[in-house]
Amino acid sequence: MTVALPLETEVLNKLRLELLKFLSDRSGLSVPAANDLEAR
């Protein structure tokens, strides 16, 4: 099954966003892109 369910996609997107924030926090960088993704 190659087609992901909408819920799975939403969860993966949230996990990816959290990972992006985590990495940016650890590297001491502020990433406006993360905020833009969250606003969508």
PDB file of C-alpha atoms in Angstrom:
ATOM      1  CA  MET A   1       0.000   0.000   0.000  1.00  0.00           C
ATOM      2  CA  THR A   2       1.810   3.048  -1.279  1.00  0.00           C
ATOM      3  CA  VAL A   3      -0.940   5.581  -0.560  1.00  0.00           C
ATOM      4  CA  ALA A   4      -0.739   6.992   2.956  1.00  0.00           C
ATOM      5  CA  LEU A   5      -3.925   7.723   4.841  1.00  0.00           C
ATOM      6  CA  PRO A   6      -4.641  11.431   5.483  1.00  0.00           C
ATOM      7  CA  LEU A   7      -4.211  10.873   9.217  1.00  0.00           C
ATOM      8  CA  GLU A   8      -0.850   9.193   8.697  1.00  0.00           C
ATOM      9  CA  THR A   9       0.283  12.075   6.503  1.00  0.00           C
ATOM     10  CA  GLU A  10      -0.804  14.607   9.126  1.00  0.00           C
ATOM     11  CA  VAL A  11       1.058  12.751  11.864  1.00  0.00           C
ATOM     12  CA  LEU A  12       4.197  12.455   9.741  1.00  0.00           C
ATOM     13  CA  ASN A  13       4.058  16.161   8.925  1.00  0.00           C
ATOM     14  CA  LYS A  14       3.747  17.022  12.626  1.00  0.00           C
ATOM     15  CA  LEU A  15       6.632  14.711  13.528  1.00  0.00           C
ATOM     16  CA  ARG A  16       8.788  16.246  10.815  1.00  0.00           C
ATOM     17  CA  LEU A  17       7.916  19.740  12.047  1.00  0.00           C
ATOM     18  CA  GLU A  18       8.764  18.810  15.644  1.00  0.00           C
ATOM     19  CA  LEU A  19      12.059  17.306  14.483  1.00  0.00           C
ATOM     20  CA  LEU A  20      12.839  20.457  12.527  1.00  0.00           C
ATOM     21  CA  LYS A  21      12.145  22.610  15.598  1.00  0.00           C
ATOM     22  CA  PHE A  22      14.204  20.280  17.803  1.00  0.00           C
ATOM     23  CA  LEU A  23      17.203  20.413  15.488  1.00  0.00           C
ATOM     24  CA  SER A  24      16.961  24.183  15.081  1.00  0.00           C
ATOM     25  CA  ASP A  25      16.781  24.633  18.867  1.00  0.00           C
ATOM     26  CA  ARG A  26      19.832  22.418  19.398  1.00  0.00           C
ATOM     27  CA  SER A  27      21.839  24.251  16.746  1.00  0.00           C
ATOM     28  CA  GLY A  28      20.839  27.600  18.259  1.00  0.00           C
ATOM     29  CA  LEU A  29      19.172  28.815  15.077  1.00  0.00           C
ATOM     30  CA  SER A  30      15.771  30.406  14.717  1.00  0.00           C
ATOM     31  CA  VAL A  31      14.000  28.974  11.681  1.00  0.00           C
ATOM     32  CA  PRO A  32      11.154  31.161  10.371  1.00  0.00           C
ATOM     33  CA  ALA A  33      10.270  28.370   7.931  1.00  0.00           C
ATOM     34  CA  ALA A  34       9.132  26.191  10.836  1.00  0.00           C
ATOM     35  CA  ASN A  35       6.691  28.877  11.929  1.00  0.00           C
ATOM     36  CA  ASP A  36       5.430  29.256   8.359  1.00  0.00           C
ATOM     37  CA  LEU A  37       4.746  25.519   8.128  1.00  0.00           C
ATOM     38  CA  GLU A  38       2.901  25.536  11.442  1.00  0.00           C
ATOM     39  CA  ALA A  39       0.697  28.451  10.332  1.00  0.00           C
ATOM     40  CA  ARG A  40      -0.583  26.502   7.326  1.00  0.00           C
TER      41      ARG A  40
END
